[in-house]
mmCIF file of C-alpha atoms and ligand atoms in Angstrom:
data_model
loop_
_atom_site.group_PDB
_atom_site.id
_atom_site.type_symbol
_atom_site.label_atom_id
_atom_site.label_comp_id
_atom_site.label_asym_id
_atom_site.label_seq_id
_atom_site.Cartn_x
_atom_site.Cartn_y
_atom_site.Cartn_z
ATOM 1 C CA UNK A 1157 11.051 9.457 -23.716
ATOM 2 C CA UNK A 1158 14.091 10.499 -21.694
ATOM 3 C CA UNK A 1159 15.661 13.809 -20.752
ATOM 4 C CA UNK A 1160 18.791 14.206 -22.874
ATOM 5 C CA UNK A 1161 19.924 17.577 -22.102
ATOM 6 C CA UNK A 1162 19.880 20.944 -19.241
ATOM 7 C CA UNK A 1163 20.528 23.919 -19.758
ATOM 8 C CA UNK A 1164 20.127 27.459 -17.813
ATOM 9 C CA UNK A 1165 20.338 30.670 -19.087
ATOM 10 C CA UNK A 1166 19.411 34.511 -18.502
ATOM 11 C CA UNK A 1167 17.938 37.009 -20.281
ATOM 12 C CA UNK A 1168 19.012 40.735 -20.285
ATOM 13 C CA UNK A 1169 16.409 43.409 -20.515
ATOM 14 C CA UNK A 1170 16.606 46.754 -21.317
ATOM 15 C CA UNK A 1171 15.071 47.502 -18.031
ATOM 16 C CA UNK A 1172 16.765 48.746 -14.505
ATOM 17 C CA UNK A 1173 16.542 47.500 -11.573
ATOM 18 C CA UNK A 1174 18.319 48.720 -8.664
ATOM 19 C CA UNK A 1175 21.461 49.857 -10.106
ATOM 20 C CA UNK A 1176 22.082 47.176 -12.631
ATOM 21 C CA UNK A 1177 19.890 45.933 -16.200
ATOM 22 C CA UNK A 1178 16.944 43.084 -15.325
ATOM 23 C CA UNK A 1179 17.631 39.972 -15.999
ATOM 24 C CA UNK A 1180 14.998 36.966 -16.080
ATOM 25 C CA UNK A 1181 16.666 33.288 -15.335
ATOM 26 C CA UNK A 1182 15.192 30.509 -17.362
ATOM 27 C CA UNK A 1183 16.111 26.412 -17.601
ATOM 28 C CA UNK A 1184 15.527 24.432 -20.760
ATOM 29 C CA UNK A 1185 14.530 20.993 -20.923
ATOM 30 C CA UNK A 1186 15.899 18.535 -24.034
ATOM 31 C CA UNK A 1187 14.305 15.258 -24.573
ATOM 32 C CA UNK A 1188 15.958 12.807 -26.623
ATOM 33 C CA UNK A 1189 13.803 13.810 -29.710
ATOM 34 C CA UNK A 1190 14.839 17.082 -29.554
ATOM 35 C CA UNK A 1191 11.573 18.439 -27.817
ATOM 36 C CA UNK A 1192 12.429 20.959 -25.504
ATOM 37 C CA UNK A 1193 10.725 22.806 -22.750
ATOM 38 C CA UNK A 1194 11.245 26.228 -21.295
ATOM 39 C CA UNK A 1195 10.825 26.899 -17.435
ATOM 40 C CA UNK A 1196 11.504 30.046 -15.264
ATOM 41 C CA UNK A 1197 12.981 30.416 -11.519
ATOM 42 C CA UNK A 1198 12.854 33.303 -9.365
ATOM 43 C CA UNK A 1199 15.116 36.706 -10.382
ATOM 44 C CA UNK A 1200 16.443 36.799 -7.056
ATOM 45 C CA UNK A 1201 20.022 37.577 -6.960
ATOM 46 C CA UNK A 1202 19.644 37.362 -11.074
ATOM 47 C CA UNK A 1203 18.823 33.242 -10.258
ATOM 48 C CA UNK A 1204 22.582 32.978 -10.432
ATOM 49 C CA UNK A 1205 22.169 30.713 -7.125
ATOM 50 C CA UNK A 1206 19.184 28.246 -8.351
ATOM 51 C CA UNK A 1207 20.396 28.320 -11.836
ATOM 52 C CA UNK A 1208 24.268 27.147 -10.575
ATOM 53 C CA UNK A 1209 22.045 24.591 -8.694
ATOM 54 C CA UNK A 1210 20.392 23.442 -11.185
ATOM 55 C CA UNK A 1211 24.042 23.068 -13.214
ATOM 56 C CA UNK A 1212 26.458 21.664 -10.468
ATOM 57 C CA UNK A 1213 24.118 19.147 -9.083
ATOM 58 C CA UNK A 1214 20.395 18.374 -9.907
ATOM 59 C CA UNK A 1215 21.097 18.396 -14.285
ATOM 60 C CA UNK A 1216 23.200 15.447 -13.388
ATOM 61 C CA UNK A 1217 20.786 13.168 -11.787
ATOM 62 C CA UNK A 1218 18.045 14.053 -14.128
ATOM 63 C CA UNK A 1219 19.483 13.434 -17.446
ATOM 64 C CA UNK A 1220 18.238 9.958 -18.718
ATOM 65 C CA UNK A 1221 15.655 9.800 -16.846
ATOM 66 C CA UNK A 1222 11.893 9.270 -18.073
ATOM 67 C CA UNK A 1223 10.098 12.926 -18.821
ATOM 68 C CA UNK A 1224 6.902 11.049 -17.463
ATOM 69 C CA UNK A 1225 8.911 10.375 -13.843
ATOM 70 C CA UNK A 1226 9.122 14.215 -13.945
ATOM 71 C CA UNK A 1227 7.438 14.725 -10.049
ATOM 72 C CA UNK A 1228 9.383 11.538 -8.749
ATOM 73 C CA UNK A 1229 12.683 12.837 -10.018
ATOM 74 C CA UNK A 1230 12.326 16.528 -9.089
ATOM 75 C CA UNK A 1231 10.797 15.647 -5.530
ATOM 76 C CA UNK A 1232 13.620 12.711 -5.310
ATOM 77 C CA UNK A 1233 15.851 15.867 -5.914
ATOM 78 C CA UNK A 1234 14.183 17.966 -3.362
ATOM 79 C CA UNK A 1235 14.864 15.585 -0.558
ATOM 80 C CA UNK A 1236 18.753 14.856 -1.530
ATOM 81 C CA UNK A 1237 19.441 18.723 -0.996
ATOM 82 C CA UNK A 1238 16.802 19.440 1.702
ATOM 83 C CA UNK A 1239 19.922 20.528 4.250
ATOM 84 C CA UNK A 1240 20.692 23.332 2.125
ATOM 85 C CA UNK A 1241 17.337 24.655 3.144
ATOM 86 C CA UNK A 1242 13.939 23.934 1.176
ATOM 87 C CA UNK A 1243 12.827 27.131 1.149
ATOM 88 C CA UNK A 1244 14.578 29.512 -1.420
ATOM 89 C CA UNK A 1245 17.309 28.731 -3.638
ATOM 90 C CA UNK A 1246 16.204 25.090 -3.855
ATOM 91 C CA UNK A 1247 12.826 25.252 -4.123
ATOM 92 C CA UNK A 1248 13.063 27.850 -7.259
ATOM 93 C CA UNK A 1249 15.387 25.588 -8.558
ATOM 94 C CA UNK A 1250 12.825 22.716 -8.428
ATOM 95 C CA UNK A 1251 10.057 25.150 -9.618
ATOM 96 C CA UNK A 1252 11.610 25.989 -12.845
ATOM 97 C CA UNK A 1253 12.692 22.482 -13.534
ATOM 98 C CA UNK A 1254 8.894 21.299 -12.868
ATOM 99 C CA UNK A 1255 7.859 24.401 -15.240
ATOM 100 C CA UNK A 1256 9.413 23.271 -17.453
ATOM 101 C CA UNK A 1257 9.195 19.846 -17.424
ATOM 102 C CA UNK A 1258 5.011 20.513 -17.606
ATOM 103 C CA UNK A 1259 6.035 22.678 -20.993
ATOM 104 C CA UNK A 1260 7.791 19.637 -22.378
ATOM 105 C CA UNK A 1261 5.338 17.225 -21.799
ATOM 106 C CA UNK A 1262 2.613 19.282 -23.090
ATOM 107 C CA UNK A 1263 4.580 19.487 -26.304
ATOM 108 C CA UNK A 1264 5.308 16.110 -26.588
ATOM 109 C CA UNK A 1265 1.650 15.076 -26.238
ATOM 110 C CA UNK A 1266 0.485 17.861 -28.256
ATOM 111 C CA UNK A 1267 -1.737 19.317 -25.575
ATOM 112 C CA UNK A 1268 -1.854 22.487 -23.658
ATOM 113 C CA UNK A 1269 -0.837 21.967 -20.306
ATOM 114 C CA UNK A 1270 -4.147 23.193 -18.618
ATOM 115 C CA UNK A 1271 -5.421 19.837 -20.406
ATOM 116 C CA UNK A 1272 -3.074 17.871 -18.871
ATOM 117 C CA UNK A 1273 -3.803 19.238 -15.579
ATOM 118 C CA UNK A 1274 -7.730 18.585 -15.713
ATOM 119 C CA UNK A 1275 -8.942 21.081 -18.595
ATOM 120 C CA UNK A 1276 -9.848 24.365 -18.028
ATOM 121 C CA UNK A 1277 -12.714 26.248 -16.410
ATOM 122 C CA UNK A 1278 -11.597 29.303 -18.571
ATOM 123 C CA UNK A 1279 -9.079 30.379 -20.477
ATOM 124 C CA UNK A 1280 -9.701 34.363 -20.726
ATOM 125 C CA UNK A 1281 -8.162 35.598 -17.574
ATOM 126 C CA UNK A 1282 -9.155 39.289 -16.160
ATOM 127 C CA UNK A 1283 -5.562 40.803 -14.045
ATOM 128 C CA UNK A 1284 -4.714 43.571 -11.828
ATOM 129 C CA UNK A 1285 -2.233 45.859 -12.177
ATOM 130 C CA UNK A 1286 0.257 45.917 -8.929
ATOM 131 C CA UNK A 1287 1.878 49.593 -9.356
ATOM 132 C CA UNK A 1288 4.963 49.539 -6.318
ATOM 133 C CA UNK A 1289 7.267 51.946 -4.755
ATOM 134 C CA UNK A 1290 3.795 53.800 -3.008
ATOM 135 C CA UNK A 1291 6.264 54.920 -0.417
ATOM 136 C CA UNK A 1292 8.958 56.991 -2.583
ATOM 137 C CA UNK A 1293 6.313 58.275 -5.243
ATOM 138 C CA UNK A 1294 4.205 61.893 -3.929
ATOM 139 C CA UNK A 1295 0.374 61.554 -4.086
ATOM 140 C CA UNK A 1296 -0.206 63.159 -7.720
ATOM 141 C CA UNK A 1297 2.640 60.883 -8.932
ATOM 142 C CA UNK A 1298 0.974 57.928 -8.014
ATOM 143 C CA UNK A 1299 -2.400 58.959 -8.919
ATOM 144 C CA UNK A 1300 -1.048 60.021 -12.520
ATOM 145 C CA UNK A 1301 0.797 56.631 -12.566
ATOM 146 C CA UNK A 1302 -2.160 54.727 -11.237
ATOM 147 C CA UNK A 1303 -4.839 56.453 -14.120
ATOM 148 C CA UNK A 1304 -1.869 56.154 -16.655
ATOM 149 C CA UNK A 1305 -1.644 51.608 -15.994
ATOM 150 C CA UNK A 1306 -5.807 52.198 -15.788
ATOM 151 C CA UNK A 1307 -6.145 53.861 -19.392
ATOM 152 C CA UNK A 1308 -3.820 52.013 -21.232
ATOM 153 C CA UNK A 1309 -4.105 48.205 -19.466
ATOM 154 C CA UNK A 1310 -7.622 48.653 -18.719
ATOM 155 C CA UNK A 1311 -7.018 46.085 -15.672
ATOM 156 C CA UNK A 1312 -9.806 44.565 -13.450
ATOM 157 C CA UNK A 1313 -8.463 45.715 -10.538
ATOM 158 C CA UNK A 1314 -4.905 47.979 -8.966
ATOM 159 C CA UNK A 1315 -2.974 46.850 -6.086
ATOM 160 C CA UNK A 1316 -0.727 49.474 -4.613
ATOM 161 C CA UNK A 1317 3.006 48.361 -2.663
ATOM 162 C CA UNK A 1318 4.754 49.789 -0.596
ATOM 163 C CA UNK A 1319 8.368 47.979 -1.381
ATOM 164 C CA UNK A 1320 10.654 50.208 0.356
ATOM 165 C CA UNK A 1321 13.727 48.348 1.934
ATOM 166 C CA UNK A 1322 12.049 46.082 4.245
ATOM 167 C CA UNK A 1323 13.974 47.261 7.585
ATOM 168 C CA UNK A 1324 11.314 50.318 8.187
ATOM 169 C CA UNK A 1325 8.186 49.609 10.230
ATOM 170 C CA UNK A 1326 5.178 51.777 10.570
ATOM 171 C CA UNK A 1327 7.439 54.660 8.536
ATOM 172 C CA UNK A 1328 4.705 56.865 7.162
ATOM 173 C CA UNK A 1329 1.354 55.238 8.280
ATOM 174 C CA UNK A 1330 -0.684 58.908 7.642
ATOM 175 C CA UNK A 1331 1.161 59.126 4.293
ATOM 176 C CA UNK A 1332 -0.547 55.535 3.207
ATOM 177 C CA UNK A 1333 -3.445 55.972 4.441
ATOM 178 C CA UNK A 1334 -3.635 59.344 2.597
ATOM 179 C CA UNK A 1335 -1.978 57.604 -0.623
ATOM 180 C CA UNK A 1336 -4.908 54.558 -0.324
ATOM 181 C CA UNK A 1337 -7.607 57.530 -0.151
ATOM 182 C CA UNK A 1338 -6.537 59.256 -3.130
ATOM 183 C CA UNK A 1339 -6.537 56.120 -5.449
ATOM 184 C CA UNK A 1340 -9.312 55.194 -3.676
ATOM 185 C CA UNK A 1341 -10.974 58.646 -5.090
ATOM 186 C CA UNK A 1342 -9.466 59.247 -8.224
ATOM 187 C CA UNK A 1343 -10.474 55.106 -9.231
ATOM 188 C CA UNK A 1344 -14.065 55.930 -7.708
ATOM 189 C CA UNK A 1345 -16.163 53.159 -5.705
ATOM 190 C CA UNK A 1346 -16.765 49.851 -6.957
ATOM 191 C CA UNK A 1347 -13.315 49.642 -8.554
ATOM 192 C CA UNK A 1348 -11.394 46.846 -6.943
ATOM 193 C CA UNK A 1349 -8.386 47.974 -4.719
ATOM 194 C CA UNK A 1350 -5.914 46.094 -2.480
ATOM 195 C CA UNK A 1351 -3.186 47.346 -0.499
ATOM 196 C CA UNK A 1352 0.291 45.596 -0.176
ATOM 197 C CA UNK A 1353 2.301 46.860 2.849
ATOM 198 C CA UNK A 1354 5.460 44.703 1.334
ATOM 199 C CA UNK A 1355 6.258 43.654 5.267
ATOM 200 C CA UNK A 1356 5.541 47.347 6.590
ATOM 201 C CA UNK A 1357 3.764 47.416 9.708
ATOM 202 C CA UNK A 1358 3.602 46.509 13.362
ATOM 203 C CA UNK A 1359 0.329 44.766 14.686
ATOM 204 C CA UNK A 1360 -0.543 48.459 15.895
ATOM 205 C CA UNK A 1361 0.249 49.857 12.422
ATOM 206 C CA UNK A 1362 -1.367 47.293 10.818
ATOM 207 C CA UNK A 1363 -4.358 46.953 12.335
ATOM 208 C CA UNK A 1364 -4.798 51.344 11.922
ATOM 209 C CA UNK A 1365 -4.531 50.900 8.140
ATOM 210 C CA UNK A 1366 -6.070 48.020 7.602
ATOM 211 C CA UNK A 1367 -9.036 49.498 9.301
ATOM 212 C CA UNK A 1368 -8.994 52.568 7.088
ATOM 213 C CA UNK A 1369 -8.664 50.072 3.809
ATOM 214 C CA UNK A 1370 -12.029 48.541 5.255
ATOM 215 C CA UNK A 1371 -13.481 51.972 4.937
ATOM 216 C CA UNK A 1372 -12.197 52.756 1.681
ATOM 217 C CA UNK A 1373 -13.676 49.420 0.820
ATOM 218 C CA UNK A 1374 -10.642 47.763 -0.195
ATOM 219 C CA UNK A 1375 -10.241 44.368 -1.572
ATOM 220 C CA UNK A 1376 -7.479 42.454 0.052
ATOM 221 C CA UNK A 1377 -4.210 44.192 2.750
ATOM 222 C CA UNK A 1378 -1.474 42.268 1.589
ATOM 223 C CA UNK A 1379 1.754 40.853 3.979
ATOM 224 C CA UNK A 1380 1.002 43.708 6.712
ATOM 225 C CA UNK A 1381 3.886 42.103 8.569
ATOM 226 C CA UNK A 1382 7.094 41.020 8.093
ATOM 227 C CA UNK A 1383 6.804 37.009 7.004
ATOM 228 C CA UNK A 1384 8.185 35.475 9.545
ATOM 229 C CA UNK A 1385 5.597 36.487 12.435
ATOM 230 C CA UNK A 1386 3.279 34.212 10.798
ATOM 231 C CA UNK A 1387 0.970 33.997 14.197
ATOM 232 C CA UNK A 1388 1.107 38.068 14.656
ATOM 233 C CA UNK A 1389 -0.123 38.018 10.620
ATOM 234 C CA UNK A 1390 -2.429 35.894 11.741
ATOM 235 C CA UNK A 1391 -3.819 37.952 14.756
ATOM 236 C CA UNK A 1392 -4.293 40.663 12.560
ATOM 237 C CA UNK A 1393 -6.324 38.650 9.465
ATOM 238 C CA UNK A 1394 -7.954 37.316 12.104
ATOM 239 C CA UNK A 1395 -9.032 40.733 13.682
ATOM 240 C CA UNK A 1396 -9.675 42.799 10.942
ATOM 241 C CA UNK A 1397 -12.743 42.327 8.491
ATOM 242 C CA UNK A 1398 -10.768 43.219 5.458
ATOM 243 C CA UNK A 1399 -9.258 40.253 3.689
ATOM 244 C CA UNK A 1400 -5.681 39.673 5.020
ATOM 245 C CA UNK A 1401 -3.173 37.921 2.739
ATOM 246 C CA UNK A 1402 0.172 36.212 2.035
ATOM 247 C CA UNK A 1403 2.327 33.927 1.046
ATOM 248 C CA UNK A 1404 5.261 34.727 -1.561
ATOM 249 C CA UNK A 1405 7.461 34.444 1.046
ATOM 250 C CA UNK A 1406 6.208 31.007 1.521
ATOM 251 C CA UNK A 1407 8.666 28.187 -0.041
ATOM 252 C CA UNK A 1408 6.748 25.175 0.778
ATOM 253 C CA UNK A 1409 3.494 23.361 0.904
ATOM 254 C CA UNK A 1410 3.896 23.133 4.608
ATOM 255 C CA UNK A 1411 4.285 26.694 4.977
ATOM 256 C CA UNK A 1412 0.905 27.543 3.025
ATOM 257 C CA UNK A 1413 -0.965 25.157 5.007
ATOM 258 C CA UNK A 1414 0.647 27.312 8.459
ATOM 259 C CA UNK A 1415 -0.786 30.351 6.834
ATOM 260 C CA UNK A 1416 -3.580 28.591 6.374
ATOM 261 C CA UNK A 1417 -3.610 27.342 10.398
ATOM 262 C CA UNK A 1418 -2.827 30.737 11.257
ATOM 263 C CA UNK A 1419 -5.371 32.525 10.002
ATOM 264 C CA UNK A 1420 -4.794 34.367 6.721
ATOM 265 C CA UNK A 1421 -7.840 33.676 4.637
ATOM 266 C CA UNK A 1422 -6.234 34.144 1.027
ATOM 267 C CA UNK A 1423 -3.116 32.587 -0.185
ATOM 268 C CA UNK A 1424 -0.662 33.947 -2.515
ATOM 269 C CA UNK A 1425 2.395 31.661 -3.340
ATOM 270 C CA UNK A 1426 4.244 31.990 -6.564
ATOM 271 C CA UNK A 1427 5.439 29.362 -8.748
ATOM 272 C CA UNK A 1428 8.784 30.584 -9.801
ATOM 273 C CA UNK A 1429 9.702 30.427 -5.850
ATOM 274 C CA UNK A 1430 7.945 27.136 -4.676
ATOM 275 C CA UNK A 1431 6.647 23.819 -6.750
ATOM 276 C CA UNK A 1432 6.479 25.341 -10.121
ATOM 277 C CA UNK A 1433 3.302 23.861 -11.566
ATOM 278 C CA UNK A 1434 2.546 20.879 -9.737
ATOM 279 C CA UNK A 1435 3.733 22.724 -6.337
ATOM 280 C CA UNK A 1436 1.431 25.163 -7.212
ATOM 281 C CA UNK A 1437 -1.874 22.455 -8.180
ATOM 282 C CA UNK A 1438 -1.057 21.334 -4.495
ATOM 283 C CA UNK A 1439 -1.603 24.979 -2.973
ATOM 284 C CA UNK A 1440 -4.749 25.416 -4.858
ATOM 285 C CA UNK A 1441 -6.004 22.169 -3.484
ATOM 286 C CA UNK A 1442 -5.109 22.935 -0.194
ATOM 287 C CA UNK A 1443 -6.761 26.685 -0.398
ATOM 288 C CA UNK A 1444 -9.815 24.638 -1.526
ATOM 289 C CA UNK A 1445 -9.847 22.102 1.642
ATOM 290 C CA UNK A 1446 -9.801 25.027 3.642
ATOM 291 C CA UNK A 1447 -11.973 27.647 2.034
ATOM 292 C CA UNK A 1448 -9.448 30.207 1.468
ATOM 293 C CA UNK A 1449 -8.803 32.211 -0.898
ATOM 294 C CA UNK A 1450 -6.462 31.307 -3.754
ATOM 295 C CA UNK A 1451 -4.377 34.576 -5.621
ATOM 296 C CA UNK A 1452 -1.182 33.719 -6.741
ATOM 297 C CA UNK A 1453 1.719 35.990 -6.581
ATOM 298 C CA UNK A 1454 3.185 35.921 -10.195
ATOM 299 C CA UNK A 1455 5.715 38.803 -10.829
ATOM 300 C CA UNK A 1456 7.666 37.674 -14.385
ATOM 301 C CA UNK A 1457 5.695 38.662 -17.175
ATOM 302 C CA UNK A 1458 7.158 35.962 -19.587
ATOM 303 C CA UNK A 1459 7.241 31.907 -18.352
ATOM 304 C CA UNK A 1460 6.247 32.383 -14.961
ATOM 305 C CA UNK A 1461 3.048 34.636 -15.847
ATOM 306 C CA UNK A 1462 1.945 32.241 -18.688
ATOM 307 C CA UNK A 1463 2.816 29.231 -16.540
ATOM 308 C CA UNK A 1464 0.480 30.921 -14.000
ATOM 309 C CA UNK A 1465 -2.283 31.830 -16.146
ATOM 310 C CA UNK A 1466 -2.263 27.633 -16.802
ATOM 311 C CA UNK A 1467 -2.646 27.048 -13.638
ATOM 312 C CA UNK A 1468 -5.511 29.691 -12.662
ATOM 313 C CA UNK A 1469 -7.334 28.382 -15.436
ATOM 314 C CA UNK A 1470 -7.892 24.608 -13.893
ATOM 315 C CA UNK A 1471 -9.165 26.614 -10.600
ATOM 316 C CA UNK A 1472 -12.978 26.530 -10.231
ATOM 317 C CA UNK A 1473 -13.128 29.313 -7.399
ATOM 318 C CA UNK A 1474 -11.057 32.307 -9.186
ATOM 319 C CA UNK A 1475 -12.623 35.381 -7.937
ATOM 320 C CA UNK A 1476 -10.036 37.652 -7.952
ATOM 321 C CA UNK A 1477 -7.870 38.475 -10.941
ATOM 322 C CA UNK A 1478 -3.992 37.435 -11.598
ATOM 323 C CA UNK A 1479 -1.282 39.631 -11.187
ATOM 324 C CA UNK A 1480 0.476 42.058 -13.703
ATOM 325 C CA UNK A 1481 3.648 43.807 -12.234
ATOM 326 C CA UNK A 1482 4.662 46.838 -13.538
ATOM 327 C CA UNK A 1483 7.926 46.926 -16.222
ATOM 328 C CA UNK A 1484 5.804 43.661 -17.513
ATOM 329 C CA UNK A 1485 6.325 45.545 -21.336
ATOM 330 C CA UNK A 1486 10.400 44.575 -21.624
ATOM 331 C CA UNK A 1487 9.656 40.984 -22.506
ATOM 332 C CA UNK A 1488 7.831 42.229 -25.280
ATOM 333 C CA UNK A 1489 10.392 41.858 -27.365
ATOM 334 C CA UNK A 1490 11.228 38.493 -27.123
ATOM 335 C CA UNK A 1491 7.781 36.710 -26.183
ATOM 336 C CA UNK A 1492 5.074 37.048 -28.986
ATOM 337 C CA UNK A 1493 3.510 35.075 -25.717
ATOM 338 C CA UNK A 1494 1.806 35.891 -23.517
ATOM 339 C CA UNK A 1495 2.491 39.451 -25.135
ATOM 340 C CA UNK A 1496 0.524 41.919 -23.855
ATOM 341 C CA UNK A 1497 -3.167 42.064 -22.623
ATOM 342 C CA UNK A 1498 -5.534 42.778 -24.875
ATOM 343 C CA UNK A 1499 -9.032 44.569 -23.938
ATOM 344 C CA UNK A 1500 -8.030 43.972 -20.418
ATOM 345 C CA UNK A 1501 -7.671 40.300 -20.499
ATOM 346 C CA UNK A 1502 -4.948 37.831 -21.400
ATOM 347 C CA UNK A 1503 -6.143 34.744 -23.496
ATOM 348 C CA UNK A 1504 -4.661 30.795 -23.365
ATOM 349 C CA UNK A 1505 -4.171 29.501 -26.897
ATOM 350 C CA UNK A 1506 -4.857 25.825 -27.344
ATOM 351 C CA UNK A 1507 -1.203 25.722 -28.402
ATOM 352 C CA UNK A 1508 1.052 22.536 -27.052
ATOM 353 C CA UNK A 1509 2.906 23.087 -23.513
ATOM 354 C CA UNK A 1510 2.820 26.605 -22.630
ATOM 355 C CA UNK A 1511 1.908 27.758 -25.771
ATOM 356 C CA UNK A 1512 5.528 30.350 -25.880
ATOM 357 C CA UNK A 1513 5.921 31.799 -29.037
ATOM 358 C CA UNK A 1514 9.519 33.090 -29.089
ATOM 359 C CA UNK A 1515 11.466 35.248 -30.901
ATOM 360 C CA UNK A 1516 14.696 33.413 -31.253
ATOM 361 C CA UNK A 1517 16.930 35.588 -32.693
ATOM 362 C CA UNK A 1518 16.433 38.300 -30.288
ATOM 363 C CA UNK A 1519 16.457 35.556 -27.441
ATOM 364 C CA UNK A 1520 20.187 34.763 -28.896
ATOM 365 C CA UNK A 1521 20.930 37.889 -28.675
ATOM 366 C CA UNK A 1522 19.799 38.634 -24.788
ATOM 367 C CA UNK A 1523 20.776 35.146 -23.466
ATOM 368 C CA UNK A 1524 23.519 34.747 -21.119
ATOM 369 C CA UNK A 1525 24.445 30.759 -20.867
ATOM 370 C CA UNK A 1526 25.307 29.892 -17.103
ATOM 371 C CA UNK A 1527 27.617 26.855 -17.295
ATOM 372 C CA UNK A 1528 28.631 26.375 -13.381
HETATM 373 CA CA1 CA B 264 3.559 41.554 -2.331
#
């Protein structure tokens, strides 16, 4: 069976971010029977850059070639372009051609795709709700925001960012701290809480919150510093008791396993960025070898969520739930799936591929066809 068509599109939402409407960027697979499957690449910059990518020079070499050489072609691919950097534009590229790719075969062999990957340990999956922007939002806000997601979600878990613009460090350490302690009160003990400092924090800063989270009995401090002082993250997981992670920023397999080295004792890539599916098998794997801890970061609510939740549900050690960003309701209206949660918990059909259920007409209507 041979790949007959690519094509890349976005998807408009009625949703604002920053100054302009959210889009998600998505690249669709053809076979030569018409089968098609549906994969997703990071928002970043829109996906304008992986998506003209994806047109302009990997579409070319892939059409024609065998749907079941999917991982040759794609890492064939990888290596052609490698001097435009692996990590980034490229590798999201990659990921939502393998994404996809895993959709379309699943369809064409009428199985879901956690089959195809080894069957599933479980395919009810628990999430937490990751409510951002800590930083510009006053204590009651956040605690009315934070009971609000609670109430109507019913998560297993809330993780709390800090986002801000990346360029502060150590802005407002007593206002986190004091933010942390009122979720930590309002949520009561027991309630599983992590902390994401979104690249905040000196070692110093770091290691003053992260010691306050171990009091307040959180769960996991997430990226304390920026990601590219991967052996001063490492100094801190490696001195604090409180689980230190990361890992979105990480583009390749390579990378993980240098978290890994480093110290950082749970993992958190995301497939839209790096590997897609398969990229994303070989993190898992890896977390495994080396008894770490496997979370991934999964921020689209629509392909890369349920692409995600396939993935999670091959994983034997799964002890803490998958993500759930907030603004997750605006695909609502054009994916039936993965919808939203129900009773806390989002559920794998046994439905071919990814099992998507799309509303077409309202797709149409959203879509915005990159060509070049
Ligand atoms: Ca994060």
């Amino acid at each position: 069976m041979k790949i007959q068509k690519i094509e890349t599109f976005q998807v408009v939402w009625d949703t604002v971010l920053g100054n302009r409407p959210q889009r998600s960027a998505f690249v669709r697979i053809t076979a030569e029977d018409g089968t098609t499957g549906l994969g997703e690449v990071s928002p970043m910059s829109l996906g304008l850059p992986s998506l003209s990518l994806i047109v302009q020079d990997i579409a070319p070499k892939l059409t024609g070639i065998s749907v079941f050489d999917h991982a040759v072609g794609l890492e064939r691919e990888l290596h052609r372009l490698i001097k435009l950097g692996p990590e980034g534009v490229l590798s999201a590229a990659i990921a939502g051609l393998d994404i996809a790719f895993w959709d379309l075969k699943g369809k064409l062999l009428g199985q879901p795709v956690y089959n195809l990957l080894g069957g599933a340990w479980r395919r009810r999956h628990k999430f937490y709700a990751s409510v951002g922007n800590i930083d510009r939002r006053s204590i009651d806000d956040l605690v009315r925001f934070v009971l609000k997601r609670v109430e109507t979600e019913r998560p297993a878990a809330v993780k709390i960012r800090l986002d801000g613009d990346r360029t502060g460090q150590d802005v407002d350490i007593a206002g986190d701290i004091a933010k942390a302690k009122a979720v930590r009160k309002a949520l009561g003990d027991g309630f599983m809480l992590g902390f994401d400092a979104s690249n905040g924090y000196s070692v110093g800063g770091a290691m003053q919150v992260g010691r306050a989270l171990e009091d307040l009995g959180y769960s996991w401090f997430e990226e304390p510093l920026q990601h590219y002082h991967l052996g001063r993250t490492g100094e801190v997981a490696q001195r604090l008791d409180i689980t230190v992670s990361a890992g979105e920023q990480t583009y390749t397999l390579q990378g993980v396993a240098a978290l890994i080295e480093a110290g950082v004792r749970m993992v958190q890539p995301d497939l839209v960025k790096m590997g897609g599916i398969t990229g994303l098998m070989q993190c898992a794997a890896l977390a495994q070898a080396h008894g770490v801890e496997f979370v991934p970061h999964q921020t689209q609510p629509t392909v890369g969520h349920l692409a995600n939740l396939h993935v999670l549900s091959t994983v034997m050690h799964a002890a803490k739930p998958a993500e759930l960003a907030d603004k997750w309701e605006r695909a609502l209206c054009v994916f039936e799936t993965p919808g939203a949660p129900r009773d806390g918990v989002f559920t794998l059909t046994e439905a071919p591929g990814l099992g998507l259920v799309i509303n077409e007409q309202e797709l149409e209507r959203r879509r915005v066809a990159i060509t070049a």
